[in-house]
Coordinates of C-alpha atoms in Angstrom, one line a residue:
Chain A
M1 CA 0.0 0.0 0.0
T2 CA 1.2 3.5 -0.8
K3 CA 2.3 5.7 2.0
W4 CA 2.9 9.2 0.7
G5 CA 5.7 11.1 2.3
M6 CA 7.8 14.2 1.7
V7 CA 11.5 14.9 2.1
I8 CA 12.7 18.5 2.5
D9 CA 16.4 19.2 2.0
L10 CA 17.3 22.1 4.3
E11 CA 20.7 22.4 2.7
K12 CA 19.0 23.4 -0.6
C13 CA 16.1 25.4 0.8
T14 CA 16.6 29.1 0.3
G15 CA 13.6 30.2 2.3
C16 CA 12.1 31.9 -0.7
Q17 CA 8.5 31.1 0.2
A18 CA 7.5 29.9 -3.3
C19 CA 6.0 26.9 -1.6
T20 CA 3.9 29.1 0.7
T21 CA 2.6 31.1 -2.2
A22 CA 1.9 28.1 -4.3
C23 CA 0.0 26.4 -1.5
A24 CA -2.0 29.6 -0.8
M25 CA -3.0 29.8 -4.5
E26 CA -3.7 26.1 -4.9
N27 CA -5.8 25.8 -1.7
S28 CA -7.4 29.2 -1.5
R29 CA -5.7 30.2 1.7
L30 CA -6.0 33.6 3.4
P31 CA -2.7 35.6 3.5
G32 CA -0.8 34.7 6.7
E33 CA -2.7 31.5 7.1
S34 CA -1.1 29.2 4.6
W35 CA -1.1 25.5 5.3
Q36 CA 2.5 25.5 4.2
D37 CA 4.7 28.1 5.9
V38 CA 8.4 28.8 6.2
L39 CA 9.4 29.6 9.8
F40 CA 12.4 31.8 10.4
Y41 CA 14.6 31.5 13.5
H42 CA 17.4 33.8 14.6
E43 CA 20.0 33.1 17.2
G44 CA 22.4 35.5 18.8
T45 CA 22.6 39.3 18.8
Y46 CA 24.0 41.7 16.2
P47 CA 26.6 41.3 14.7
N48 CA 26.8 37.7 15.6
V49 CA 23.5 36.6 14.3
K50 CA 22.6 33.3 12.7
L51 CA 19.4 33.2 10.6
S52 CA 17.8 29.8 9.8
W53 CA 14.5 28.7 8.4
L54 CA 12.3 25.7 8.3
P55 CA 9.6 25.0 5.7
R56 CA 6.7 23.4 7.6
P57 CA 3.8 21.7 5.9
C58 CA 1.5 19.3 7.9
M59 CA 3.7 16.4 8.9
Q60 CA 0.9 13.9 7.9
C61 CA 1.9 11.8 10.9
E62 CA 1.9 8.0 10.9
N63 CA 0.4 8.1 14.4
P64 CA -1.4 11.5 14.4
S65 CA -2.5 12.9 17.7
C66 CA -5.0 15.1 15.9
V67 CA -6.9 12.1 14.6
A68 CA -6.9 10.4 18.1
V69 CA -8.4 13.4 19.9
C70 CA -11.1 14.4 17.3
P71 CA -14.4 13.5 19.1
T72 CA -16.3 13.0 15.8
K73 CA -13.7 11.3 13.6
A74 CA -13.9 14.4 11.4
T75 CA -10.1 14.2 11.2
Y76 CA -9.0 10.9 9.7
K77 CA -6.2 9.1 8.0
T78 CA -6.6 7.8 4.5
E79 CA -5.3 4.4 3.4
D80 CA -2.4 6.1 1.5
G81 CA -1.2 7.8 4.7
V82 CA -2.7 11.3 4.4
V83 CA -4.5 13.1 7.3
L84 CA -7.6 14.8 6.1
V85 CA -10.6 16.7 7.7
D86 CA -14.2 16.0 6.8
W87 CA -15.7 19.5 7.0
D88 CA -19.2 18.0 7.3
K89 CA -18.3 16.3 10.6
C90 CA -16.1 18.9 12.1
I91 CA -17.7 20.7 15.0
G92 CA -15.0 23.4 15.4
C93 CA -14.0 22.3 18.9
K94 CA -10.3 22.9 18.0
Y95 CA -9.1 20.0 20.2
C96 CA -7.0 18.9 17.1
M97 CA -5.3 22.3 17.1
I98 CA -4.5 21.9 20.8
A99 CA -3.2 18.4 20.2
C100 CA -1.1 19.1 17.1
P101 CA 2.6 19.5 18.2
Y102 CA 3.5 21.2 14.9
G103 CA 0.9 24.0 14.9
V104 CA -0.3 23.3 11.4
R105 CA -4.0 23.5 11.8
F106 CA -6.1 26.6 11.0
Y107 CA -9.4 28.0 12.0
M108 CA -10.1 30.6 9.4
D109 CA -12.8 32.5 11.3
E110 CA -10.3 34.3 13.6
K111 CA -9.3 37.9 13.5
P112 CA -7.5 38.7 10.2
V113 CA -3.7 38.5 10.2
V114 CA -3.3 41.2 7.6
Q115 CA -5.4 44.1 6.6
P116 CA -7.7 44.6 4.7
D117 CA -9.7 41.6 5.8
L118 CA -10.0 39.7 2.5
R119 CA -13.0 37.9 3.7
E120 CA -14.8 41.2 3.5
V121 CA -13.2 42.2 0.2
F122 CA -14.2 38.9 -1.4
P123 CA -17.2 37.7 0.6
G124 CA -18.0 34.0 0.4
D125 CA -21.2 32.5 -1.0
G126 CA -23.1 29.8 0.9
D127 CA -21.0 28.8 3.9
R128 CA -17.7 29.4 2.2
I129 CA -15.7 31.8 4.3
W130 CA -14.6 33.8 1.3
N131 CA -14.5 33.8 -2.4
P132 CA -11.0 34.4 -3.6
P133 CA -10.2 35.4 -7.1
Y134 CA -7.6 32.5 -7.4
K135 CA -9.7 29.6 -6.3
M136 CA -9.5 26.0 -7.7
P137 CA -12.2 24.8 -10.0
D138 CA -15.4 23.9 -8.1
H139 CA -15.4 20.3 -9.3
L140 CA -12.2 19.6 -7.5
E141 CA -13.6 20.7 -4.1
D142 CA -14.4 17.9 -1.7
R143 CA -15.7 18.8 1.7
K144 CA -15.4 15.3 2.9
K145 CA -11.6 15.6 2.4
G146 CA -11.1 19.2 3.5
I147 CA -10.3 20.3 -0.1
G148 CA -11.4 23.7 -1.5
I149 CA -12.5 26.9 0.1
Q150 CA -12.8 26.4 3.8
P151 CA -16.4 26.7 5.2
K152 CA -17.1 28.7 8.4
G153 CA -16.6 27.2 11.8
V154 CA -14.4 24.3 10.9
V155 CA -10.7 23.4 11.1
S156 CA -8.5 22.9 8.0
K157 CA -5.0 21.7 7.2
C158 CA -2.5 20.8 4.5
T159 CA -3.8 17.8 2.5
F160 CA -0.6 17.1 0.6
C161 CA -2.7 18.4 -2.3
Y162 CA -4.8 15.3 -2.1
H163 CA -6.9 16.3 -5.1
K164 CA -3.7 15.8 -7.1
I165 CA -1.8 13.0 -5.5
S166 CA -4.9 10.7 -5.2
K167 CA -5.1 10.7 -9.0
A168 CA -1.5 9.5 -9.5
P169 CA -1.0 6.2 -11.4
K170 CA -1.1 3.2 -9.0
G171 CA 2.2 1.9 -7.9
V172 CA 4.3 4.9 -8.8
A173 CA 7.3 5.3 -6.5
D174 CA 7.8 9.1 -6.8
L175 CA 5.8 12.1 -7.9
D176 CA 8.4 14.2 -9.6
E177 CA 7.7 17.5 -11.3
D178 CA 10.5 16.8 -13.8
D179 CA 8.8 13.6 -15.0
P180 CA 6.1 14.4 -17.5
Q181 CA 4.2 11.3 -16.5
T182 CA 3.7 12.4 -12.9
R183 CA 4.0 16.2 -13.1
E184 CA 0.3 16.9 -12.8
Y185 CA 0.0 14.9 -9.6
V186 CA 2.8 16.6 -7.7
P187 CA 1.8 18.7 -4.7
A188 CA 1.9 22.5 -5.4
C189 CA 4.7 23.2 -2.9
V190 CA 6.9 20.5 -4.3
R191 CA 6.3 21.5 -7.9
V192 CA 7.3 25.1 -7.6
C193 CA 10.3 24.7 -5.4
P194 CA 13.1 26.6 -7.3
P195 CA 16.1 24.8 -5.8
K196 CA 14.3 21.5 -5.9
A197 CA 14.6 21.1 -2.1
R198 CA 11.4 19.0 -1.9
Y199 CA 10.8 15.4 -2.9
F200 CA 7.5 13.5 -2.8
G201 CA 7.0 9.8 -3.0
D202 CA 6.0 6.5 -1.5
L203 CA 7.7 5.8 1.8
D204 CA 6.5 2.1 1.6
N205 CA 8.4 1.6 -1.7
P206 CA 12.1 0.8 -1.0
N207 CA 13.1 2.0 -4.5
S208 CA 11.5 5.4 -4.1
R209 CA 13.8 8.5 -4.2
V210 CA 12.4 9.7 -0.9
N211 CA 13.5 6.5 0.8
Q212 CA 17.0 6.7 -0.8
L213 CA 17.4 10.3 0.4
I214 CA 16.3 9.5 3.9
A215 CA 18.8 6.6 4.0
D216 CA 21.7 8.3 2.3
K217 CA 21.4 11.7 3.9
R218 CA 20.2 10.6 7.3
G219 CA 16.7 12.1 7.2
V220 CA 15.3 13.2 10.5
R221 CA 11.7 13.9 11.7
L222 CA 10.6 16.7 14.0
K223 CA 9.6 16.1 17.6
E224 CA 10.2 12.3 17.6
E225 CA 9.6 12.3 21.3
T226 CA 5.9 12.8 20.8
G227 CA 5.5 9.5 19.0
N228 CA 3.5 11.0 16.2
K229 CA 6.0 9.7 13.6
P230 CA 5.8 12.4 10.9
Q231 CA 5.9 11.4 7.2
V232 CA 7.8 14.5 6.4
Y233 CA 11.6 14.1 6.7
Y234 CA 14.2 16.8 6.8
L235 CA 17.7 16.5 5.4
A236 CA 19.9 18.8 7.6
G237 CA 23.4 17.6 6.8
G238 CA 23.4 15.3 9.8
G239 CA 25.1 17.7 12.2
A240 CA 23.1 20.6 13.4
P241 CA 19.6 20.4 14.9
V242 CA 16.8 21.1 12.4
I243 CA 15.4 23.9 14.5
P244 CA 17.0 25.9 17.4
G245 CA 15.2 25.6 20.7
E246 CA 13.8 28.5 22.6
R247 CA 16.5 28.3 25.3
S248 CA 19.3 28.2 22.8
R249 CA 17.9 31.4 21.3
G250 CA 18.0 33.0 24.8
R251 CA 14.2 33.5 24.8
G252 CA 13.4 30.7 27.2
Chain Z
M1 CA -55.0 18.2 35.7
A2 CA -56.5 19.9 38.8
T3 CA -53.2 19.3 40.7
A4 CA -51.2 20.9 37.9
T5 CA -53.5 23.9 37.9
T6 CA -53.2 24.2 41.6
L7 CA -49.4 24.0 41.5
R8 CA -49.3 26.6 38.7
A9 CA -51.5 28.9 40.9
A10 CA -49.3 28.3 43.9
F11 CA -46.1 28.9 42.0
K12 CA -44.9 32.4 42.9
P13 CA -41.6 33.4 41.2
S14 CA -39.3 35.0 43.8
P15 CA -37.6 38.3 43.1
Y16 CA -34.3 36.3 42.8
L17 CA -35.8 34.3 40.0
I18 CA -37.2 37.3 38.2
G19 CA -34.0 39.3 38.6
S20 CA -31.8 36.4 37.4
A21 CA -34.1 35.7 34.4
V22 CA -34.1 39.4 33.3
L23 CA -30.3 39.6 33.6
F24 CA -30.0 36.4 31.7
V25 CA -32.2 37.6 28.9
L26 CA -30.3 40.9 28.6
A27 CA -26.9 39.1 28.6
F28 CA -28.1 36.5 26.1
V29 CA -29.5 39.0 23.7
Y30 CA -26.3 41.1 23.8
A31 CA -24.2 38.0 23.3
I32 CA -26.3 37.0 20.2
Y33 CA -26.1 40.5 18.9
L34 CA -22.3 40.5 19.2
E35 CA -22.0 37.0 17.6
V36 CA -24.3 37.9 14.7
T37 CA -22.9 41.3 13.9
L38 CA -19.2 40.6 14.5
G39 CA -19.0 36.8 13.9
H40 CA -16.2 34.8 15.3
V41 CA -13.8 37.7 15.4
A42 CA -15.6 38.8 18.5
F43 CA -13.6 36.1 20.3
N44 CA -10.0 36.8 21.1
T45 CA -8.7 33.4 20.1
T46 CA -6.0 33.2 17.4
N47 CA -4.3 30.7 15.1
Y48 CA -1.0 31.4 16.8
G49 CA -1.7 29.4 19.9
V50 CA -4.6 30.5 22.1
F51 CA -7.2 28.2 20.6
W52 CA -9.3 27.8 23.6
G53 CA -10.3 31.1 25.2
F54 CA -12.3 32.3 28.2
P55 CA -15.6 30.7 27.3
I56 CA -14.0 27.2 27.5
V57 CA -12.5 28.2 30.9
A58 CA -16.0 29.2 32.0
Y59 CA -17.6 26.1 30.5
D60 CA -15.2 23.7 32.3
Y61 CA -15.6 25.8 35.5
F62 CA -19.4 25.3 35.5
L63 CA -19.3 21.7 34.4
L64 CA -16.7 20.7 37.1
T65 CA -18.6 22.6 39.7
S66 CA -21.7 20.7 38.7
T67 CA -19.9 17.4 39.0
G68 CA -18.5 18.4 42.3
L69 CA -22.0 19.2 43.6
A70 CA -23.1 15.8 42.2
L71 CA -20.3 14.1 44.1
V72 CA -21.3 15.8 47.3
A73 CA -25.0 14.9 46.7
S74 CA -24.2 11.3 46.0
L75 CA -22.7 10.9 49.5
P76 CA -26.1 11.0 51.3
L77 CA -28.0 9.5 48.4
A78 CA -25.8 6.6 47.4
V79 CA -23.7 5.9 50.5
G80 CA -26.5 6.6 52.9
I81 CA -24.9 9.2 55.2
R82 CA -28.2 10.3 56.6
S83 CA -26.8 13.3 58.5
W84 CA -26.0 14.8 55.0
D85 CA -29.6 14.5 53.8
P86 CA -30.2 18.3 53.9
V87 CA -27.3 18.6 51.4
A88 CA -28.7 16.3 48.7
K89 CA -31.6 18.1 47.2
R90 CA -29.9 21.5 47.0
C91 CA -26.8 20.0 45.5
V92 CA -28.8 18.3 42.8
W93 CA -30.6 21.6 42.0
L94 CA -27.3 23.4 41.9
A95 CA -25.7 20.7 39.8
I96 CA -28.4 21.0 37.2
A97 CA -28.1 24.8 37.2
A98 CA -24.3 24.8 36.8
L99 CA -24.6 22.1 34.1
V100 CA -27.1 24.1 32.1
G101 CA -25.1 27.3 32.5
G102 CA -21.9 25.7 31.4
V103 CA -23.4 23.9 28.4
A104 CA -25.1 27.1 27.3
I105 CA -21.7 28.9 27.2
L106 CA -20.2 26.0 25.2
F107 CA -23.1 26.0 22.7
L108 CA -22.7 29.7 22.2
E109 CA -19.0 29.3 21.6
L110 CA -19.0 26.2 19.4
P111 CA -19.7 26.9 15.7
H112 CA -21.5 23.6 15.2
P113 CA -23.0 22.6 18.6
L114 CA -25.9 20.6 17.1
R115 CA -23.6 18.7 14.8
A116 CA -21.7 17.6 17.9
L117 CA -24.9 16.0 19.3
W118 CA -25.2 13.5 16.4
A119 CA -21.6 13.3 15.1
T120 CA -20.1 12.4 18.4
P121 CA -22.1 9.4 19.4
I122 CA -22.4 7.8 15.9
N123 CA -18.7 8.0 15.0
L124 CA -17.4 6.3 18.1
Q125 CA -14.0 7.8 18.3
T126 CA -13.1 6.0 21.5
A127 CA -9.5 7.2 21.5
S128 CA -10.6 10.7 22.2
P129 CA -11.2 11.9 25.8
L130 CA -13.7 14.4 24.4
F131 CA -15.8 11.6 22.9
W132 CA -16.1 10.0 26.4
K133 CA -16.6 13.4 28.0
I134 CA -19.5 14.3 25.7
L135 CA -21.1 10.8 26.1
C136 CA -20.8 11.0 29.9
V137 CA -22.2 14.5 30.1
G138 CA -25.2 13.3 28.1
A139 CA -25.8 10.4 30.5
Y140 CA -25.2 12.7 33.5
T141 CA -27.8 15.1 32.2
I142 CA -30.4 12.3 32.0
V143 CA -29.6 11.0 35.5
L144 CA -29.8 14.5 37.0
A145 CA -33.2 15.0 35.3
L146 CA -34.4 11.7 36.7
L147 CA -33.3 12.7 40.2
A148 CA -35.0 16.1 39.8
Y149 CA -38.2 14.2 38.8
A150 CA -37.9 12.0 41.9
F151 CA -37.4 15.0 44.2
G152 CA -40.2 16.8 42.4
A153 CA -42.5 13.8 43.0
G154 CA -42.0 14.4 46.7
R155 CA -39.5 11.8 47.5
G156 CA -36.9 12.6 50.2
P157 CA -33.2 11.7 49.9
A158 CA -33.8 8.4 51.7
E159 CA -36.5 7.4 49.2
V160 CA -34.6 8.2 46.0
P161 CA -33.5 4.9 44.2
R162 CA -30.0 4.2 45.3
I163 CA -28.9 3.0 41.9
L164 CA -29.7 6.4 40.5
A165 CA -27.5 8.1 43.0
V166 CA -24.7 5.6 42.5
V167 CA -24.8 6.1 38.7
L168 CA -24.8 9.9 39.3
G169 CA -21.7 9.7 41.5
L170 CA -19.9 7.5 39.0
L171 CA -20.7 9.7 36.1
A172 CA -19.6 12.8 37.9
L173 CA -16.4 11.1 38.9
A174 CA -15.8 9.9 35.3
I175 CA -16.5 13.4 33.8
T176 CA -14.2 15.1 36.2
L177 CA -11.3 12.6 35.6
I178 CA -11.8 12.7 31.8
A179 CA -11.8 16.5 31.9
G180 CA -8.4 16.3 33.6
S181 CA -7.2 13.9 31.0
V182 CA -8.1 16.2 28.2
Y183 CA -5.2 18.4 29.3
G184 CA -3.0 15.9 31.2
M185 CA -2.5 13.6 28.2
L186 CA -0.9 16.2 26.0
V187 CA 2.8 15.3 26.3
F188 CA 4.1 18.1 24.2
R189 CA 2.3 20.7 26.3
P190 CA 4.5 20.5 29.4
F191 CA 2.5 23.1 31.4
W192 CA -0.5 20.8 31.2
F193 CA 1.0 17.3 30.9
G194 CA 0.9 15.1 33.9
S195 CA -0.9 12.0 35.3
E196 CA -1.8 13.9 38.4
L197 CA -4.1 16.3 36.6
P198 CA -7.3 14.2 36.7
V199 CA -6.8 13.9 40.5
V200 CA -6.2 17.7 40.7
F201 CA -9.5 18.3 38.7
L202 CA -11.3 15.9 41.1
I203 CA -10.2 17.7 44.2
E204 CA -10.9 21.1 42.7
S205 CA -14.3 19.9 41.5
F206 CA -15.2 18.7 45.0
M207 CA -13.9 21.9 46.5
G208 CA -16.0 24.0 44.1
G209 CA -19.1 21.8 44.8
I210 CA -18.8 22.3 48.6
A211 CA -18.2 26.1 48.2
F212 CA -21.2 26.6 46.0
F213 CA -23.4 24.5 48.4
I214 CA -22.3 26.6 51.4
F215 CA -22.8 29.9 49.6
F216 CA -26.2 29.1 48.1
T217 CA -27.5 27.5 51.3
Y218 CA -26.9 30.9 53.1
A219 CA -28.2 32.8 50.0
V220 CA -31.6 31.1 49.9
H221 CA -32.0 31.7 53.6
G222 CA -31.5 35.5 53.1
F223 CA -27.9 35.3 54.3
V224 CA -29.4 34.9 57.9
A225 CA -27.8 32.0 59.7
D226 CA -30.8 31.8 62.1
N227 CA -33.0 30.8 59.2
L228 CA -31.1 27.6 58.7
S229 CA -32.2 24.4 60.4
E230 CA -30.1 23.2 63.3
N231 CA -29.0 20.1 61.4
T232 CA -27.8 22.2 58.4
R233 CA -26.0 24.6 60.7
R234 CA -24.3 21.8 62.4
L235 CA -23.3 20.2 59.1
L236 CA -21.9 23.5 57.7
A237 CA -19.8 24.2 60.8
G238 CA -18.8 20.5 61.1
P239 CA -18.2 17.9 58.5
L240 CA -18.8 20.1 55.4
G241 CA -16.6 22.8 56.7
I242 CA -13.8 20.3 57.4
A243 CA -14.3 18.7 54.0
A244 CA -14.0 22.2 52.5
A245 CA -10.8 22.9 54.4
T246 CA -9.3 19.6 53.3
A247 CA -10.1 20.2 49.7
V248 CA -8.7 23.8 49.7
F249 CA -5.6 22.5 51.4
L250 CA -5.0 19.8 48.8
H251 CA -5.7 22.3 46.0
L252 CA -3.1 24.7 47.4
L253 CA -0.7 21.8 47.7
F254 CA -1.1 21.0 44.1
V255 CA -0.8 24.6 43.0
L256 CA 2.4 25.2 45.0
T257 CA 4.1 21.9 44.0
R258 CA 3.3 22.4 40.3
T259 CA 4.6 26.0 40.5
V260 CA 7.9 25.0 42.2
T261 CA 8.4 22.1 39.9
G262 CA 7.5 24.2 36.9
L263 CA 9.9 27.0 37.8
W264 CA 12.7 24.5 38.3
S265 CA 12.0 22.7 35.0
Y266 CA 14.3 23.1 32.0
G267 CA 11.7 21.9 29.5
E268 CA 10.7 24.2 26.7
G269 CA 7.3 25.7 27.3
M270 CA 7.8 25.7 31.0
E271 CA 9.1 29.3 30.9
V272 CA 5.4 30.3 31.1
W273 CA 5.6 29.6 34.9
R274 CA 7.8 32.6 35.3
Y275 CA 5.2 34.7 33.6
T276 CA 2.5 33.0 35.7
I277 CA 3.9 34.0 39.1
A278 CA 4.5 37.5 37.9
Q279 CA 0.7 38.0 37.4
P280 CA -1.3 39.5 40.2
L281 CA -4.1 37.0 39.3
Y282 CA -1.9 34.1 40.4
W283 CA -1.4 35.6 43.9
L284 CA -5.0 36.7 44.2
A285 CA -6.1 33.2 43.5
L286 CA -3.5 31.7 45.8
I287 CA -4.0 33.9 48.8
G288 CA -7.6 35.3 48.3
G289 CA -9.0 32.1 46.9
G290 CA -6.9 29.6 48.8
L291 CA -5.1 30.6 51.9
V292 CA -7.8 32.9 53.4
P293 CA -10.6 30.3 52.9
L294 CA -8.3 27.6 54.2
V295 CA -7.9 29.6 57.5
V296 CA -11.7 30.2 57.6
F297 CA -12.7 26.6 57.1
A298 CA -9.8 25.0 59.1
L299 CA -10.2 27.0 62.4
P300 CA -13.3 25.7 64.4
S301 CA -13.9 29.2 65.9
L302 CA -14.0 30.8 62.4
R303 CA -15.9 28.0 60.8
A304 CA -18.8 28.6 63.2
Q305 CA -19.2 32.2 62.0
P306 CA -21.8 32.2 59.2
W307 CA -20.6 35.4 57.6
L308 CA -17.1 34.2 57.4
Q309 CA -18.2 30.9 56.0
M310 CA -20.2 32.7 53.3
I311 CA -17.2 34.9 52.4
G312 CA -14.9 31.9 52.5
A313 CA -17.1 29.9 50.1
F314 CA -17.5 32.9 47.8
L315 CA -13.7 33.4 47.7
V316 CA -13.2 29.7 46.9
A317 CA -15.6 30.0 44.0
L318 CA -13.9 33.1 42.6
G319 CA -10.4 31.8 43.2
L320 CA -11.2 28.6 41.4
L321 CA -12.3 30.5 38.3
A322 CA -9.1 32.5 38.4
S323 CA -7.1 29.3 38.9
R324 CA -8.8 27.6 36.0
Y325 CA -8.3 30.6 33.8
E326 CA -4.5 30.6 34.6
F327 CA -4.2 26.9 34.0
M328 CA -6.0 26.9 30.7
I329 CA -4.9 30.1 29.1
N330 CA -1.3 30.1 30.3
G331 CA -1.0 26.5 29.0
Q332 CA -1.4 28.0 25.5
L333 CA 0.7 31.1 25.7
V334 CA 3.9 29.5 24.3
P335 CA 3.2 29.4 20.6
P336 CA 3.9 26.0 19.1
F337 CA 6.2 26.0 16.1
K338 CA 5.8 29.6 15.0
G339 CA 9.4 30.7 14.5
S340 CA 11.1 33.9 15.6
W341 CA 8.4 36.2 14.3
A342 CA 5.9 35.0 16.8
P343 CA 6.4 36.5 20.3
P344 CA 8.0 34.2 22.9
L345 CA 4.7 34.4 24.8
L346 CA 1.4 35.2 23.3
E347 CA -0.9 37.8 24.8
Y348 CA -4.5 37.1 25.6
A349 CA -7.3 38.9 27.4
P350 CA -11.0 38.0 27.2
S351 CA -13.0 40.0 24.7
Q352 CA -16.2 41.7 25.5
L353 CA -18.2 38.8 24.1
E354 CA -16.2 36.3 26.1
W355 CA -17.0 38.2 29.3
V356 CA -20.7 38.4 28.3
L357 CA -20.8 34.7 27.8
L358 CA -19.6 34.2 31.4
F359 CA -22.5 36.3 32.6
V360 CA -24.9 34.4 30.3
G361 CA -23.8 31.3 32.2
I362 CA -24.0 32.8 35.6
F363 CA -27.4 34.4 35.1
L364 CA -28.8 31.3 33.4
A365 CA -27.5 29.0 36.2
N366 CA -29.1 31.3 38.8
T367 CA -32.4 31.4 36.9
I368 CA -32.5 27.6 36.7
Y369 CA -31.6 27.3 40.4
A370 CA -34.1 29.8 41.5
A371 CA -36.8 28.2 39.4
L372 CA -36.0 24.7 40.8
E373 CA -36.0 26.0 44.4
S374 CA -39.3 27.8 43.9
W375 CA -40.8 24.8 42.1
S376 CA -39.5 22.5 44.9
S377 CA -40.9 24.6 47.7
T378 CA -44.3 24.9 45.9
R379 CA -44.5 21.1 45.6
E380 CA -43.6 20.8 49.3
R381 CA -46.3 23.3 50.3

């Protein structure tokens, strides 16, 4: 059975945010509330400052705490290893947001992060929270999978662009934007990455590129201590920690 | 038919009932106005980290007070401690009132409360503590309603079916422990995480239950101790007062040990303890809502003073709300995974709507309680 996973090479990532922008366009996200974000960290004080960054999609955990805590099973895991939200079952209790160690879930009804409030500029029809000019075609929307424009009063998250990857040919090991056979099925953030720092493929296939990279370059997962077992791996050169801690940044 | 008509004729709403109902209607209308005109932005929650705001604090406060009252009521009803009989009926009325007040707040906060009613039981997510909590609260509501019916039919505490009281006690116990687990199970939130939390919730729930009983017992007697029966007065100055002192002492013990351990801890996220002890609210809750009532309830000479008891109970109720606010809000102030551009500690203060929802809960609970007391005394007459 396919188990989709992602590898992000931090030695190649330039922090350009093309992934963030592509995700926002593909999934109709409000500015500042993108499912895929790049977090920036700085350590030290001027002039001895180190800036680092971490692209952060949903980790699509193998053992997701958000799925376990959802009282209505609105959050669930598909057979091919992706965590999705059924917007028709979500009650908006936000326990999944509380229980996600990676902070990758969003409730779109909060105060706007940037002004003007685009929900007022492009008001939504029906229970859609807004009606952006760059939305995906209506026929691709699927409320049962949390794909499309988010309705009011529910939680949303990165779907690994499930509307694309779920249509990929069966048994394919990797979804590579350079391969004309699979290009259309590649998640938006992977497809647009200028330095090709992202790879997407089947973690259950020993011949997949993602598995080779994880093995060859010692891929690591974030917050292993939680037992969530992310399906997103980072290549960090093997030495430095992937993200600096609060205490190492002198903010603790 | 004739009996119902007679009862309706004999039912005279007290000024307390009318006042509470009017205030509830005003608060409710204003809350709905804010929710309709402003939408969810009227809440001060954010996507950065404070996902559960003041309404959830208030909901849990009311719910756990209700379960505490039910635990106190189940002692005479289930265990058969006959000297506690005067406690039982009032505790059941108060438990119903607190439950309705708390659930009303939750329903006004949740975007899809009705969906929760059907989606939770049919999807059977047994791994979620919230699933069990919702299920138990549903059963608890039914048992409380049955008990109210039994009391309303003129049965005394000794005549109420014991099985009903046992089930009530077990459900109250389960809800309280599960409510603690909702927070205590989250390993990556070190401010909350800990296996002791369900026990802490149980003790605090019991403490709140006793405090509410003491306060409302005096309140319905016009705050005049002489109006109380001799048995009730003896109970308040004796076993109930001692139970209150014990619960307050254990609560303080947990607060202090958690604080000291938290301040010593190196874990990321525990830096919020330094913020917590720098807040006046922490010290007000600790001293005003803990130490002062402890002295009042622990010393026999003070415990026998009705006014001091009333003040002590009121302070416990207030301190518990402050304590729960600090626990739930401060546990979310360290933003998870937001990088350098998010502040080290988030800022949160309840919005106007969030305050109004608290008052909706308070006035609704008082209205229900006043109505139940009036109805009960009418039936007795």
